[in-house]
Amino acid sequence: MILPALLRARSQHRKLLAVLVDPDKASRENLETLGAYANEGLVDYFLWGGSLVNEGESSYYLRLLKSITDVPVLLFPGSVYQLDEQADALLLLSLISGRNPELLIGHHVTVAGRIKQLGLTPIPTGYILIDGGRPTSVTYMSGTTPIPSDKPAIAAATALAGEQLGLRLIYLDAGSGALNPVDARMIRAVRAEVDLPLIVGGGIRSPERARQALNAGADLIVVGNGLERDAHWLPELAEVVRGGVRVG
Ligand code: 1GP
């Protein structure tokens, strides 16, 4: 029931926070810290995935996280090998900013039967990569060119096409560890064009960057790297998210 919850939050103007865990970089200590914050109500979702993932370790760490907290985990797969039935849903990503047919339909065909077999709930997601100031793992691994950060109209048209194709979420991503997060003008342009829940991530490493993304119209922000390095600013981050939209 993840998608209905996202739609409800959007209609109630409730902003949400997702913490991205790259299973390759997971550790017991980090998961215990994040899980404890999640149990205090500071985290709405975990996203689970990375560009290169060792399947066995991923499954072990996901089991560990699920044993710590009931906060839902959404798979955010970097490849077809990252399906895991322990997750609560799957962001079924279509990389609509790119022109790589494998990431638009090819891999989806490969794993369609497996998704059904595992009983995973897929949430069709229009995944849009935005230039974040330096090449990231995802641009390299996907073999696609991100949308230039100063071309909000292209991002807005891409998101609109995704909505018209029937996708249910839009995810604007500057890529993990991006130098620059997605520009506020770009978020605003996409927000003005589509009515779908809007996820924004990549390079959000401070409460101020989180606030800018939320003010510009993100419904759900995703933070990975910044919390991997130090999870202790999560309460401050959560306060910005809970505080909703405040300009300045
Ligand atoms: C990347 O949007 C996520 O896909 C999170 O990015 O790791 O830079 O927070 P960071």
Coordinates of C-alpha atoms and ligand atoms in Angstrom, one line a residue:
M1 CA 0.0 0.0 0.0
I2 CA 2.9 2.3 -0.6
L3 CA 1.6 4.2 -3.6
P4 CA -1.7 5.0 -1.9
A5 CA 0.2 6.3 1.1
L6 CA 2.4 8.5 -1.2
L7 CA -0.7 9.9 -2.9
R8 CA -2.4 10.5 0.4
A9 CA 0.7 12.4 1.8
R10 CA 0.8 14.5 -1.4
S11 CA -2.9 15.4 -1.1
Q12 CA -2.4 16.3 2.5
H13 CA 0.8 18.4 1.7
R14 CA 2.8 16.2 3.9
K15 CA 6.5 16.0 3.0
L16 CA 8.4 12.8 3.3
L17 CA 11.9 11.6 3.8
A18 CA 13.5 8.5 2.4
V19 CA 17.0 7.2 3.4
L20 CA 18.9 5.4 0.7
V21 CA 21.0 2.5 1.8
D22 CA 23.6 1.2 -0.7
P23 CA 23.9 -2.5 0.4
D24 CA 27.5 -2.5 -0.7
K25 CA 28.3 0.2 1.9
A26 CA 26.0 -1.1 4.6
S27 CA 27.3 -2.0 8.1
R28 CA 25.5 -3.3 11.1
E29 CA 26.4 -0.1 13.0
N30 CA 25.0 2.2 10.4
L31 CA 21.8 0.2 10.0
E32 CA 21.2 0.1 13.7
T33 CA 21.6 3.9 14.0
L34 CA 19.3 4.5 11.0
G35 CA 16.8 1.9 12.2
A36 CA 16.7 3.5 15.7
Y37 CA 16.0 6.9 14.1
A38 CA 13.3 5.3 11.9
N39 CA 11.7 3.8 15.0
E40 CA 11.5 7.3 16.4
G41 CA 9.4 8.3 13.4
L42 CA 12.1 10.3 11.7
V43 CA 12.2 8.2 8.5
D44 CA 9.2 7.5 6.2
Y45 CA 10.9 5.0 3.8
F46 CA 14.2 3.3 3.2
L47 CA 15.3 3.0 -0.4
W48 CA 17.5 -0.1 -1.0
G49 CA 19.9 -0.3 -3.9
G50 CA 23.1 0.6 -5.6
S51 CA 25.0 0.5 -8.8
L52 CA 27.0 -2.7 -7.9
V53 CA 25.6 -5.0 -5.4
N54 CA 26.7 -8.3 -4.0
E55 CA 23.4 -10.2 -3.8
G56 CA 24.2 -12.3 -0.7
E57 CA 25.3 -9.4 1.4
S58 CA 22.4 -7.3 0.3
S59 CA 19.9 -9.9 1.4
Y60 CA 21.7 -10.3 4.8
Y61 CA 21.7 -6.6 5.5
L62 CA 18.1 -6.2 4.3
R63 CA 17.0 -8.9 6.8
L64 CA 18.9 -7.1 9.5
L65 CA 17.2 -3.8 8.7
K66 CA 13.8 -5.5 8.7
S67 CA 14.5 -7.0 12.1
I68 CA 15.3 -3.5 13.5
T69 CA 12.4 -1.5 12.0
D70 CA 9.0 -1.8 10.4
V71 CA 9.5 1.4 8.2
P72 CA 8.8 0.2 4.7
V73 CA 11.7 -0.6 2.4
L74 CA 11.5 0.2 -1.3
L75 CA 13.8 -1.5 -3.7
F76 CA 15.7 1.0 -5.9
P77 CA 17.5 -1.5 -8.1
G78 CA 20.7 -0.6 -10.0
S79 CA 20.4 -3.9 -11.9
V80 CA 18.1 -6.9 -12.5
Y81 CA 20.0 -8.8 -9.8
Q82 CA 18.7 -6.6 -7.0
L83 CA 15.2 -8.1 -6.5
D84 CA 14.5 -9.2 -2.9
E85 CA 11.2 -10.4 -1.6
Q86 CA 11.9 -9.0 1.8
A87 CA 11.2 -5.5 0.5
D88 CA 7.8 -3.9 0.8
A89 CA 7.7 -2.7 -2.8
L90 CA 9.8 -2.2 -5.9
L91 CA 10.4 1.1 -7.6
L92 CA 10.2 -0.2 -11.2
L93 CA 12.4 2.3 -12.8
S94 CA 12.1 3.4 -16.4
L95 CA 15.1 5.7 -17.2
I96 CA 13.1 8.1 -19.3
S97 CA 15.8 10.8 -19.4
G98 CA 18.0 8.3 -21.3
R99 CA 17.7 6.5 -24.6
N100 CA 19.0 3.1 -23.5
P101 CA 16.3 0.6 -24.6
E102 CA 17.4 -1.9 -22.0
L103 CA 16.6 0.6 -19.2
L104 CA 13.3 1.6 -20.8
I105 CA 11.9 -1.9 -21.4
G106 CA 14.6 -4.6 -21.9
H107 CA 15.4 -5.3 -18.3
H108 CA 11.8 -5.1 -17.4
V109 CA 11.0 -7.9 -19.7
T110 CA 13.8 -10.0 -18.3
V111 CA 12.6 -9.7 -14.7
A112 CA 8.8 -9.4 -15.2
G113 CA 8.2 -13.1 -14.4
R114 CA 10.5 -12.9 -11.4
I115 CA 8.8 -9.9 -9.9
K116 CA 5.5 -11.7 -10.2
Q117 CA 6.9 -14.9 -8.7
L118 CA 8.4 -13.0 -5.7
G119 CA 5.1 -11.2 -5.1
L120 CA 6.8 -7.9 -5.2
T121 CA 4.6 -4.8 -5.8
P122 CA 6.0 -2.8 -8.6
I123 CA 5.5 1.0 -8.6
P124 CA 6.1 2.3 -12.2
T125 CA 8.6 5.2 -11.7
G126 CA 9.8 7.6 -14.3
Y127 CA 13.4 8.0 -13.4
I128 CA 15.0 11.2 -14.7
L129 CA 18.8 11.8 -14.3
I130 CA 19.9 15.4 -14.0
D131 CA 23.5 16.6 -14.4
G132 CA 24.8 17.1 -10.9
G133 CA 28.1 18.6 -11.8
R134 CA 30.2 15.5 -12.3
P135 CA 29.8 12.0 -13.7
T136 CA 28.1 9.6 -11.3
S137 CA 28.0 5.9 -11.1
V138 CA 24.5 5.8 -12.5
T139 CA 25.3 7.9 -15.6
Y140 CA 28.3 5.7 -16.3
M141 CA 26.6 2.4 -15.6
S142 CA 23.4 3.3 -17.6
G143 CA 25.4 4.7 -20.5
T144 CA 23.0 7.6 -20.7
T145 CA 23.4 11.4 -20.8
P146 CA 21.7 13.2 -17.9
I147 CA 19.5 16.3 -18.6
P148 CA 21.6 19.5 -18.4
S149 CA 20.9 21.2 -15.1
D150 CA 19.9 24.5 -16.8
K151 CA 17.3 22.9 -19.0
P152 CA 14.2 22.7 -16.8
A153 CA 11.8 22.7 -19.8
I154 CA 13.4 19.4 -21.0
A155 CA 13.0 17.8 -17.6
A156 CA 9.4 19.0 -17.4
A157 CA 8.5 17.6 -20.8
T158 CA 10.2 14.3 -19.9
A159 CA 8.2 14.1 -16.7
L160 CA 5.0 15.0 -18.5
A161 CA 5.6 12.2 -21.1
G162 CA 6.2 9.8 -18.2
E163 CA 2.8 10.8 -16.7
Q164 CA 1.1 10.4 -20.1
L165 CA 2.6 7.0 -20.4
G166 CA 1.0 6.0 -17.2
L167 CA 4.0 6.0 -14.8
R168 CA 3.0 6.7 -11.2
L169 CA 5.9 8.5 -9.7
I170 CA 8.6 10.8 -11.0
Y171 CA 12.1 10.6 -9.5
L172 CA 14.5 13.5 -10.3
D173 CA 18.0 12.3 -9.4
A174 CA 21.3 14.2 -9.7
G175 CA 23.0 10.8 -8.8
S176 CA 24.5 9.6 -5.6
G177 CA 27.2 11.9 -4.4
A178 CA 26.3 14.7 -6.9
L179 CA 28.3 17.9 -6.4
N180 CA 25.1 19.9 -7.0
P181 CA 21.6 18.8 -6.1
V182 CA 18.7 19.2 -8.6
D183 CA 18.2 22.9 -9.2
A184 CA 15.2 24.4 -7.6
R185 CA 14.0 25.9 -10.9
M186 CA 14.0 22.5 -12.4
I187 CA 12.0 21.0 -9.6
R188 CA 9.5 23.8 -9.9
A189 CA 9.2 23.3 -13.6
V190 CA 8.5 19.6 -13.2
R191 CA 6.1 20.3 -10.3
A192 CA 4.2 22.7 -12.4
E193 CA 3.8 20.2 -15.3
V194 CA 2.8 17.0 -13.6
D195 CA 0.6 16.0 -10.7
L196 CA 2.4 12.8 -9.8
P197 CA 4.2 12.4 -6.5
L198 CA 7.7 13.9 -7.0
I199 CA 10.8 12.3 -5.6
V200 CA 14.0 14.3 -5.6
G201 CA 17.5 13.1 -4.6
G202 CA 21.2 13.3 -5.3
G203 CA 23.6 15.5 -3.4
I204 CA 21.3 16.5 -0.6
R205 CA 23.9 16.8 2.2
S206 CA 22.5 19.5 4.4
P207 CA 19.2 20.6 5.9
E208 CA 19.3 23.7 3.7
R209 CA 19.5 21.6 0.5
A210 CA 16.6 19.5 1.7
R211 CA 14.6 22.6 2.4
Q212 CA 15.3 24.0 -1.0
A213 CA 14.1 20.8 -2.7
L214 CA 11.0 20.6 -0.6
N215 CA 10.2 24.3 -1.1
A216 CA 10.5 23.9 -4.8
G217 CA 7.9 21.1 -4.8
A218 CA 9.5 17.8 -4.0
D219 CA 7.1 15.5 -2.1
L220 CA 9.7 13.0 -1.0
I221 CA 13.4 13.7 -0.7
V222 CA 16.1 10.9 -0.8
V223 CA 19.3 11.2 1.2
G224 CA 22.0 8.6 0.9
N225 CA 25.7 9.6 0.9
G226 CA 25.3 12.3 3.5
L227 CA 23.9 9.9 6.0
E228 CA 26.3 7.1 5.1
R229 CA 29.1 9.3 6.3
D230 CA 27.4 10.6 9.4
A231 CA 23.8 9.6 10.4
H232 CA 23.7 12.0 13.3
W233 CA 22.2 15.0 11.4
L234 CA 19.1 12.9 10.6
P235 CA 17.0 14.5 13.4
E236 CA 17.7 18.0 12.0
L237 CA 16.9 16.8 8.5
A238 CA 13.7 15.2 9.6
E239 CA 12.7 18.4 11.4
V240 CA 13.0 20.3 8.0
V241 CA 10.9 17.6 6.3
R242 CA 8.2 17.6 9.1
G243 CA 8.2 21.4 9.2
G244 CA 6.9 21.3 5.6
V245 CA 7.5 24.2 3.3
R246 CA 9.1 27.3 4.7
V247 CA 10.8 29.7 2.4
G248 CA 14.3 30.8 3.5
Ligands
1GP1 C1 20.9 8.7 -5.4 O1 19.1 10.1 -5.0 C2 20.0 9.2 -4.4 O2 20.2 7.9 -6.3 C3 20.7 9.8 -3.2 O3 21.8 10.6 -3.5 O4 23.6 9.6 -2.1 O5 23.9 11.9 -3.0 O6 22.2 11.4 -1.2 P1 22.9 10.9 -2.4

